[in-house]
mmCIF file of N, CA and C in Angstrom:
data_model
loop_
_atom_site.group_PDB
_atom_site.id
_atom_site.type_symbol
_atom_site.label_atom_id
_atom_site.label_comp_id
_atom_site.label_asym_id
_atom_site.label_seq_id
_atom_site.Cartn_x
_atom_site.Cartn_y
_atom_site.Cartn_z
ATOM 1 N N MET A 18 101.386 20.785 94.693
ATOM 2 C CA MET A 18 100.383 21.104 93.697
ATOM 3 C C MET A 18 98.963 20.886 94.251
ATOM 4 N N LEU A 19 98.739 19.694 94.878
ATOM 5 C CA LEU A 19 97.413 19.413 95.446
ATOM 6 C C LEU A 19 97.112 20.369 96.593
ATOM 7 N N PHE A 20 98.119 20.689 97.411
ATOM 8 C CA PHE A 20 97.869 21.635 98.491
ATOM 9 C C PHE A 20 97.403 22.980 97.936
ATOM 10 N N LYS A 21 98.092 23.480 96.942
ATOM 11 C CA LYS A 21 97.729 24.775 96.366
ATOM 12 C C LYS A 21 96.296 24.750 95.809
ATOM 13 N N GLN A 22 95.958 23.681 95.106
ATOM 14 C CA GLN A 22 94.604 23.551 94.552
ATOM 15 C C GLN A 22 93.551 23.541 95.649
ATOM 16 N N GLN A 23 93.788 22.745 96.681
ATOM 17 C CA GLN A 23 92.796 22.631 97.760
ATOM 18 C C GLN A 23 92.732 23.918 98.585
ATOM 19 N N LYS A 24 93.862 24.571 98.783
ATOM 20 C CA LYS A 24 93.868 25.838 99.503
ATOM 21 C C LYS A 24 93.009 26.869 98.768
ATOM 22 N N GLU A 25 93.168 26.955 97.470
ATOM 23 C CA GLU A 25 92.367 27.898 96.666
ATOM 24 C C GLU A 25 90.880 27.535 96.753
ATOM 25 N N ARG A 26 90.579 26.265 96.698
ATOM 26 C CA ARG A 26 89.190 25.788 96.790
ATOM 27 C C ARG A 26 88.577 26.169 98.136
ATOM 28 N N ILE A 27 89.323 25.975 99.217
ATOM 29 C CA ILE A 27 88.835 26.292 100.550
ATOM 30 C C ILE A 27 88.693 27.807 100.721
ATOM 31 N N LYS A 28 89.723 28.558 100.310
ATOM 32 C CA LYS A 28 89.710 30.018 100.494
ATOM 33 C C LYS A 28 88.612 30.686 99.687
ATOM 34 N N GLU A 29 88.212 30.072 98.591
ATOM 35 C CA GLU A 29 87.103 30.604 97.789
ATOM 36 C C GLU A 29 85.815 30.631 98.611
ATOM 37 N N LEU A 30 85.623 29.597 99.430
ATOM 38 C CA LEU A 30 84.398 29.496 100.239
ATOM 39 C C LEU A 30 84.567 30.009 101.655
ATOM 40 N N LEU A 31 85.804 29.979 102.163
ATOM 41 C CA LEU A 31 86.091 30.468 103.513
ATOM 42 C C LEU A 31 87.262 31.475 103.427
ATOM 43 N N PRO A 32 86.981 32.652 102.889
ATOM 44 C CA PRO A 32 88.079 33.620 102.619
ATOM 45 C C PRO A 32 88.845 34.065 103.870
ATOM 46 N N ASP A 33 88.230 34.014 105.026
ATOM 47 C CA ASP A 33 88.907 34.451 106.249
ATOM 48 C C ASP A 33 89.679 33.351 106.948
ATOM 49 N N ALA A 34 89.605 32.134 106.428
ATOM 50 C CA ALA A 34 90.284 31.008 107.064
ATOM 51 C C ALA A 34 91.784 31.092 106.811
ATOM 52 N N ASP A 35 92.529 30.587 107.779
ATOM 53 C CA ASP A 35 93.982 30.414 107.644
ATOM 54 C C ASP A 35 94.195 28.948 107.251
ATOM 55 N N VAL A 36 94.690 28.727 106.034
ATOM 56 C CA VAL A 36 94.850 27.387 105.503
ATOM 57 C C VAL A 36 96.338 27.023 105.483
ATOM 58 N N GLN A 37 96.698 25.982 106.209
ATOM 59 C CA GLN A 37 98.091 25.602 106.396
ATOM 60 C C GLN A 37 98.363 24.172 105.882
ATOM 61 N N HIS A 38 99.504 24.000 105.210
ATOM 62 C CA HIS A 38 99.987 22.662 104.838
ATOM 63 C C HIS A 38 100.693 22.095 106.065
ATOM 64 N N VAL A 39 100.189 21.013 106.595
ATOM 65 C CA VAL A 39 100.750 20.395 107.786
ATOM 66 C C VAL A 39 101.031 18.907 107.530
ATOM 67 N N GLY A 40 101.505 18.220 108.529
ATOM 68 C CA GLY A 40 101.772 16.798 108.375
ATOM 69 C C GLY A 40 103.130 16.545 107.723
ATOM 70 N N SER A 41 103.432 15.297 107.502
ATOM 71 C CA SER A 41 104.753 14.893 107.025
ATOM 72 C C SER A 41 105.113 15.479 105.668
ATOM 73 N N THR A 42 104.148 15.625 104.785
ATOM 74 C CA THR A 42 104.479 16.145 103.453
ATOM 75 C C THR A 42 104.874 17.606 103.485
ATOM 76 N N ALA A 43 104.641 18.274 104.594
ATOM 77 C CA ALA A 43 105.041 19.684 104.739
ATOM 78 C C ALA A 43 106.467 19.805 105.286
ATOM 79 N N ILE A 44 107.070 18.678 105.628
ATOM 80 C CA ILE A 44 108.395 18.687 106.245
ATOM 81 C C ILE A 44 109.351 17.867 105.379
ATOM 82 N N PRO A 45 110.233 18.541 104.628
ATOM 83 C CA PRO A 45 111.157 17.825 103.737
ATOM 84 C C PRO A 45 111.981 16.786 104.490
ATOM 85 N N GLY A 46 112.148 15.646 103.838
ATOM 86 C CA GLY A 46 113.016 14.600 104.409
ATOM 87 C C GLY A 46 112.379 13.737 105.462
ATOM 88 N N THR A 47 111.083 13.839 105.674
ATOM 89 C CA THR A 47 110.443 13.003 106.680
ATOM 90 C C THR A 47 109.665 11.872 106.013
ATOM 91 N N ILE A 48 109.452 10.827 106.756
ATOM 92 C CA ILE A 48 108.692 9.691 106.254
ATOM 93 C C ILE A 48 107.205 10.060 106.304
ATOM 94 N N THR A 49 106.502 9.716 105.244
ATOM 95 C CA THR A 49 105.065 10.010 105.168
ATOM 96 C C THR A 49 104.297 8.760 104.815
ATOM 97 N N LYS A 50 103.054 8.700 105.250
ATOM 98 C CA LYS A 50 102.217 7.567 104.844
ATOM 99 C C LYS A 50 101.596 7.815 103.477
ATOM 100 N N GLY A 51 101.935 8.973 102.897
ATOM 101 C CA GLY A 51 101.522 9.219 101.509
ATOM 102 C C GLY A 51 100.280 10.077 101.342
ATOM 103 N N ASP A 52 99.769 10.642 102.438
ATOM 104 C CA ASP A 52 98.593 11.509 102.298
ATOM 105 C C ASP A 52 99.007 12.963 102.510
ATOM 106 N N LEU A 53 98.138 13.876 102.168
ATOM 107 C CA LEU A 53 98.354 15.295 102.350
ATOM 108 C C LEU A 53 97.451 15.770 103.459
ATOM 109 N N ASP A 54 98.015 16.507 104.408
ATOM 110 C CA ASP A 54 97.226 17.047 105.529
ATOM 111 C C ASP A 54 97.171 18.566 105.447
ATOM 112 N N ILE A 55 95.985 19.085 105.638
ATOM 113 C CA ILE A 55 95.723 20.515 105.633
ATOM 114 C C ILE A 55 95.025 20.884 106.934
ATOM 115 N N GLN A 56 95.473 21.972 107.550
ATOM 116 C CA GLN A 56 94.767 22.515 108.711
ATOM 117 C C GLN A 56 94.062 23.781 108.271
ATOM 118 N N VAL A 57 92.784 23.867 108.572
ATOM 119 C CA VAL A 57 91.980 25.069 108.310
ATOM 120 C C VAL A 57 91.660 25.683 109.655
ATOM 121 N N ARG A 58 92.149 26.884 109.883
ATOM 122 C CA ARG A 58 91.992 27.565 111.163
ATOM 123 C C ARG A 58 90.970 28.698 111.021
ATOM 124 N N VAL A 59 89.964 28.702 111.895
ATOM 125 C CA VAL A 59 88.930 29.738 111.859
ATOM 126 C C VAL A 59 88.640 30.227 113.276
ATOM 127 N N THR A 60 87.987 31.367 113.378
ATOM 128 C CA THR A 60 87.566 31.870 114.683
ATOM 129 C C THR A 60 86.378 31.055 115.190
ATOM 130 N N ALA A 61 86.152 31.100 116.490
ATOM 131 C CA ALA A 61 85.090 30.318 117.110
ATOM 132 C C ALA A 61 83.712 30.659 116.510
ATOM 133 N N ASP A 62 83.470 31.937 116.226
ATOM 134 C CA ASP A 62 82.160 32.305 115.662
ATOM 135 C C ASP A 62 81.952 31.821 114.241
ATOM 136 N N CYS A 63 83.046 31.550 113.522
ATOM 137 C CA CYS A 63 82.962 31.047 112.139
ATOM 138 C C CYS A 63 82.939 29.530 112.062
ATOM 139 N N PHE A 64 83.245 28.858 113.172
ATOM 140 C CA PHE A 64 83.400 27.409 113.161
ATOM 141 C C PHE A 64 82.157 26.660 112.660
ATOM 142 N N PRO A 65 80.947 26.933 113.164
ATOM 143 C CA PRO A 65 79.781 26.175 112.691
ATOM 144 C C PRO A 65 79.559 26.294 111.176
ATOM 145 N N ASP A 66 79.722 27.493 110.623
ATOM 146 C CA ASP A 66 79.568 27.658 109.190
ATOM 147 C C ASP A 66 80.693 26.978 108.425
ATOM 148 N N ALA A 67 81.898 26.984 108.980
ATOM 149 C CA ALA A 67 83.019 26.328 108.334
ATOM 150 C C ALA A 67 82.793 24.812 108.272
ATOM 151 N N VAL A 68 82.204 24.249 109.320
ATOM 152 C CA VAL A 68 81.872 22.822 109.314
ATOM 153 C C VAL A 68 80.914 22.520 108.170
ATOM 154 N N LYS A 69 79.876 23.327 108.050
ATOM 155 C CA LYS A 69 78.895 23.130 106.973
ATOM 156 C C LYS A 69 79.548 23.266 105.595
ATOM 157 N N THR A 70 80.411 24.248 105.462
ATOM 158 C CA THR A 70 81.080 24.480 104.168
ATOM 159 C C THR A 70 81.994 23.334 103.798
ATOM 160 N N LEU A 71 82.822 22.892 104.735
ATOM 161 C CA LEU A 71 83.763 21.828 104.426
ATOM 162 C C LEU A 71 83.045 20.488 104.203
ATOM 163 N N THR A 72 81.856 20.310 104.828
ATOM 164 C CA THR A 72 81.064 19.104 104.608
ATOM 165 C C THR A 72 80.607 19.018 103.148
ATOM 166 N N LYS A 73 80.454 20.169 102.503
ATOM 167 C CA LYS A 73 80.078 20.174 101.091
ATOM 168 C C LYS A 73 81.253 19.800 100.183
ATOM 169 N N LEU A 74 82.469 20.027 100.671
ATOM 170 C CA LEU A 74 83.663 19.761 99.862
ATOM 171 C C LEU A 74 84.255 18.371 100.114
ATOM 172 N N TYR A 75 84.161 17.910 101.360
ATOM 173 C CA TYR A 75 84.845 16.675 101.787
ATOM 174 C C TYR A 75 83.939 15.806 102.629
ATOM 175 N N GLU A 76 84.349 14.554 102.772
ATOM 176 C CA GLU A 76 83.637 13.608 103.631
ATOM 177 C C GLU A 76 84.066 13.823 105.082
ATOM 178 N N LEU A 77 83.128 13.793 105.986
ATOM 179 C CA LEU A 77 83.456 13.883 107.413
ATOM 180 C C LEU A 77 84.224 12.623 107.796
ATOM 181 N N ASN A 78 85.332 12.779 108.497
ATOM 182 C CA ASN A 78 86.120 11.639 108.951
ATOM 183 C C ASN A 78 85.511 11.136 110.245
ATOM 184 N N ASP A 79 84.652 10.142 110.129
ATOM 185 C CA ASP A 79 83.924 9.627 111.299
ATOM 186 C C ASP A 79 84.837 8.934 112.311
ATOM 187 N N GLY A 80 86.053 8.565 111.884
ATOM 188 C CA GLY A 80 86.979 7.908 112.799
ATOM 189 C C GLY A 80 87.716 8.874 113.694
ATOM 190 N N SER A 81 87.430 10.148 113.579
ATOM 191 C CA SER A 81 88.120 11.170 114.355
ATOM 192 C C SER A 81 87.171 11.813 115.353
ATOM 193 N N ILE A 82 87.758 12.464 116.353
ATOM 194 C CA ILE A 82 86.918 13.144 117.348
ATOM 195 C C ILE A 82 86.146 14.281 116.697
ATOM 196 N N GLN A 83 85.031 14.648 117.299
ATOM 197 C CA GLN A 83 84.242 15.779 116.868
ATOM 198 C C GLN A 83 83.895 16.601 118.093
ATOM 199 N N THR A 84 84.361 17.859 118.108
ATOM 200 C CA THR A 84 84.065 18.751 119.224
ATOM 201 C C THR A 84 83.556 20.065 118.660
ATOM 202 N N ASP A 85 83.284 21.019 119.548
ATOM 203 C CA ASP A 85 82.840 22.320 119.090
ATOM 204 C C ASP A 85 84.021 23.223 118.693
ATOM 205 N N CYS A 86 85.230 22.637 118.614
ATOM 206 C CA CYS A 86 86.385 23.384 118.110
ATOM 207 C C CYS A 86 87.273 22.550 117.182
ATOM 208 N N PHE A 87 86.845 21.322 116.854
ATOM 209 C CA PHE A 87 87.629 20.447 115.950
ATOM 210 C C PHE A 87 86.721 19.521 115.163
ATOM 211 N N ARG A 88 86.986 19.421 113.861
ATOM 212 C CA ARG A 88 86.368 18.423 112.977
ATOM 213 C C ARG A 88 87.427 17.990 111.973
ATOM 214 N N ALA A 89 87.376 16.732 111.613
ATOM 215 C CA ALA A 89 88.282 16.204 110.603
ATOM 216 C C ALA A 89 87.491 15.754 109.383
ATOM 217 N N PHE A 90 88.043 16.025 108.233
ATOM 218 C CA PHE A 90 87.437 15.660 106.962
ATOM 219 C C PHE A 90 88.468 14.892 106.143
ATOM 220 N N LYS A 91 87.988 14.241 105.084
ATOM 221 C CA LYS A 91 88.905 13.497 104.225
ATOM 222 C C LYS A 91 88.360 13.415 102.814
ATOM 223 N N ASP A 92 89.267 13.127 101.911
ATOM 224 C CA ASP A 92 88.908 12.818 100.525
ATOM 225 C C ASP A 92 89.888 11.749 100.054
ATOM 226 N N ASP A 93 89.476 10.495 100.121
ATOM 227 C CA ASP A 93 90.325 9.386 99.728
ATOM 228 C C ASP A 93 90.358 9.164 98.219
ATOM 229 N N THR A 94 89.565 9.939 97.477
ATOM 230 C CA THR A 94 89.551 9.780 96.013
ATOM 231 C C THR A 94 90.671 10.580 95.340
ATOM 232 N N LEU A 95 91.293 11.493 96.091
ATOM 233 C CA LEU A 95 92.370 12.303 95.527
ATOM 234 C C LEU A 95 93.682 11.539 95.569
ATOM 235 N N ASP A 96 94.626 11.991 94.774
ATOM 236 C CA ASP A 96 95.955 11.401 94.739
ATOM 237 C C ASP A 96 96.985 12.467 95.005
ATOM 238 N N PRO A 97 97.570 12.522 96.179
ATOM 239 C CA PRO A 97 97.422 11.580 97.294
ATOM 240 C C PRO A 97 96.108 11.848 98.054
ATOM 241 N N PRO A 98 95.686 10.884 98.887
ATOM 242 C CA PRO A 98 94.508 11.104 99.726
ATOM 243 C C PRO A 98 94.696 12.334 100.598
ATOM 244 N N LEU A 99 93.594 12.973 100.934
ATOM 245 C CA LEU A 99 93.612 14.249 101.646
ATOM 246 C C LEU A 99 92.942 14.142 103.003
ATOM 247 N N GLY A 100 93.588 14.742 104.010
ATOM 248 C CA GLY A 100 92.994 14.902 105.337
ATOM 249 C C GLY A 100 92.928 16.390 105.652
ATOM 250 N N VAL A 101 91.781 16.854 106.135
ATOM 251 C CA VAL A 101 91.598 18.261 106.479
ATOM 252 C C VAL A 101 91.179 18.346 107.937
ATOM 253 N N GLN A 102 91.954 19.092 108.730
ATOM 254 C CA GLN A 102 91.617 19.301 110.139
ATOM 255 C C GLN A 102 91.137 20.743 110.293
ATOM 256 N N LEU A 103 89.902 20.889 110.699
ATOM 257 C CA LEU A 103 89.310 22.207 110.962
ATOM 258 C C LEU A 103 89.438 22.493 112.446
ATOM 259 N N THR A 104 90.097 23.602 112.788
ATOM 260 C CA THR A 104 90.274 23.937 114.198
ATOM 261 C C THR A 104 89.880 25.381 114.470
ATOM 262 N N VAL A 105 89.454 25.621 115.691
ATOM 263 C CA VAL A 105 89.229 26.991 116.157
ATOM 264 C C VAL A 105 90.570 27.563 116.596
ATOM 265 N N ILE A 106 90.876 28.740 116.117
ATOM 266 C CA ILE A 106 92.131 29.404 116.456
ATOM 267 C C ILE A 106 92.234 29.574 117.974
ATOM 268 N N GLY A 107 93.363 29.128 118.517
ATOM 269 C CA GLY A 107 93.597 29.237 119.950
ATOM 270 C C GLY A 107 93.031 28.110 120.788
ATOM 271 N N SER A 108 92.316 27.163 120.147
ATOM 272 C CA SER A 108 91.755 26.046 120.919
ATOM 273 C C SER A 108 92.831 24.997 121.195
ATOM 274 N N GLU A 109 92.477 24.008 122.008
ATOM 275 C CA GLU A 109 93.440 22.956 122.360
ATOM 276 C C GLU A 109 93.872 22.139 121.145
ATOM 277 N N HIS A 110 93.078 22.114 120.100
ATOM 278 C CA HIS A 110 93.415 21.327 118.907
ATOM 279 C C HIS A 110 94.123 22.161 117.816
ATOM 280 N N ASP A 111 94.350 23.391 118.103
ATOM 281 C CA ASP A 111 95.009 24.304 117.139
ATOM 282 C C ASP A 111 96.527 24.144 117.223
ATOM 283 N N ILE A 112 96.991 22.925 116.953
ATOM 284 C CA ILE A 112 98.417 22.636 117.173
ATOM 285 C C ILE A 112 99.148 22.114 115.938
ATOM 286 N N PHE A 113 98.444 21.747 114.906
ATOM 287 C CA PHE A 113 99.068 21.065 113.775
ATOM 288 C C PHE A 113 100.160 21.916 113.117
ATOM 289 N N TYR A 114 99.892 23.186 112.909
ATOM 290 C CA TYR A 114 100.894 24.068 112.308
ATOM 291 C C TYR A 114 102.071 24.274 113.237
ATOM 292 N N LYS A 115 101.816 24.237 114.547
ATOM 293 C CA LYS A 115 102.881 24.413 115.525
ATOM 294 C C LYS A 115 103.840 23.226 115.517
ATOM 295 N N ILE A 116 103.292 22.028 115.403
ATOM 296 C CA ILE A 116 104.125 20.817 115.338
ATOM 297 C C ILE A 116 104.975 20.877 114.058
ATOM 298 N N ARG A 117 104.360 21.255 112.952
ATOM 299 C CA ARG A 117 105.106 21.411 111.699
ATOM 300 C C ARG A 117 106.271 22.378 111.879
ATOM 301 N N ASP A 118 105.993 23.529 112.471
ATOM 302 C CA ASP A 118 107.035 24.555 112.634
ATOM 303 C C ASP A 118 108.163 24.088 113.541
ATOM 304 N N VAL A 119 107.835 23.370 114.611
ATOM 305 C CA VAL A 119 108.882 22.834 115.488
ATOM 306 C C VAL A 119 109.786 21.894 114.711
ATOM 307 N N LEU A 120 109.195 21.003 113.929
ATOM 308 C CA LEU A 120 109.978 20.043 113.150
ATOM 309 C C LEU A 120 110.778 20.727 112.039
ATOM 310 N N LEU A 121 110.211 21.735 111.405
ATOM 311 C CA LEU A 121 110.936 22.473 110.375
ATOM 312 C C LEU A 121 112.133 23.228 110.954
ATOM 313 N N ASN A 122 111.960 23.787 112.133
ATOM 314 C CA ASN A 122 113.006 24.618 112.731
ATOM 315 C C ASN A 122 114.000 23.870 113.594
ATOM 316 N N ASN A 123 113.802 22.576 113.790
ATOM 317 C CA ASN A 123 114.687 21.774 114.643
ATOM 318 C C ASN A 123 115.020 20.457 113.944
ATOM 319 N N PRO A 124 115.984 20.480 113.039
ATOM 320 C CA PRO A 124 116.332 19.265 112.291
ATOM 321 C C PRO A 124 116.672 18.067 113.169
ATOM 322 N N MET A 125 117.168 18.321 114.376
ATOM 323 C CA MET A 125 117.529 17.202 115.262
ATOM 324 C C MET A 125 116.312 16.355 115.616
ATOM 325 N N TYR A 126 115.115 16.926 115.583
ATOM 326 C CA TYR A 126 113.904 16.175 115.881
ATOM 327 C C TYR A 126 113.482 15.284 114.701
ATOM 328 N N ARG A 127 114.093 15.507 113.551
ATOM 329 C CA ARG A 127 113.747 14.727 112.357
ATOM 330 C C ARG A 127 114.726 13.591 112.116
ATOM 331 N N LYS A 128 115.730 13.446 112.941
ATOM 332 C CA LYS A 128 116.709 12.365 112.782
ATOM 333 C C LYS A 128 116.043 11.044 113.091
ATOM 334 N N PRO A 129 116.389 10.010 112.305
ATOM 335 C CA PRO A 129 115.794 8.682 112.568
ATOM 336 C C PRO A 129 116.270 8.147 113.926
ATOM 337 N N LEU A 130 115.374 7.456 114.573
ATOM 338 C CA LEU A 130 115.684 6.817 115.856
ATOM 339 C C LEU A 130 116.413 5.522 115.559
ATOM 340 N N VAL A 131 117.562 5.351 116.150
ATOM 341 C CA VAL A 131 118.354 4.144 115.968
ATOM 342 C C VAL A 131 118.230 3.280 117.220
ATOM 343 N N LEU A 132 117.705 2.092 117.024
ATOM 344 C CA LEU A 132 117.539 1.160 118.145
ATOM 345 C C LEU A 132 118.680 0.142 118.118
ATOM 346 N N HIS A 133 119.211 -0.165 119.247
ATOM 347 C CA HIS A 133 120.303 -1.151 119.325
ATOM 348 C C HIS A 133 119.821 -2.424 119.943
#
């Protein structure tokens, strides 16, 4: 529900962005720390404006790296708390949706690790 609401909010301001539900909450049966993660993917030429736009919607996550192809945002006032990763399509940080897809398509990677 929160993902759908936030996706609509983002797409209203960034209609050309690819908005993906990523992180543990996007993968059924996985352990989560209880937050919702969203990846917003844009082209390199749209990235500076996307940073400005998302800064109006969310707080910049100062604890994360900041490059010319990646910014992280957050909103800890939502329930669950929200993390938004803005990436340039095809950049080195454009991996969140790929990790989700690997885990969704390979259940063996989601099995709990058993230590003896």
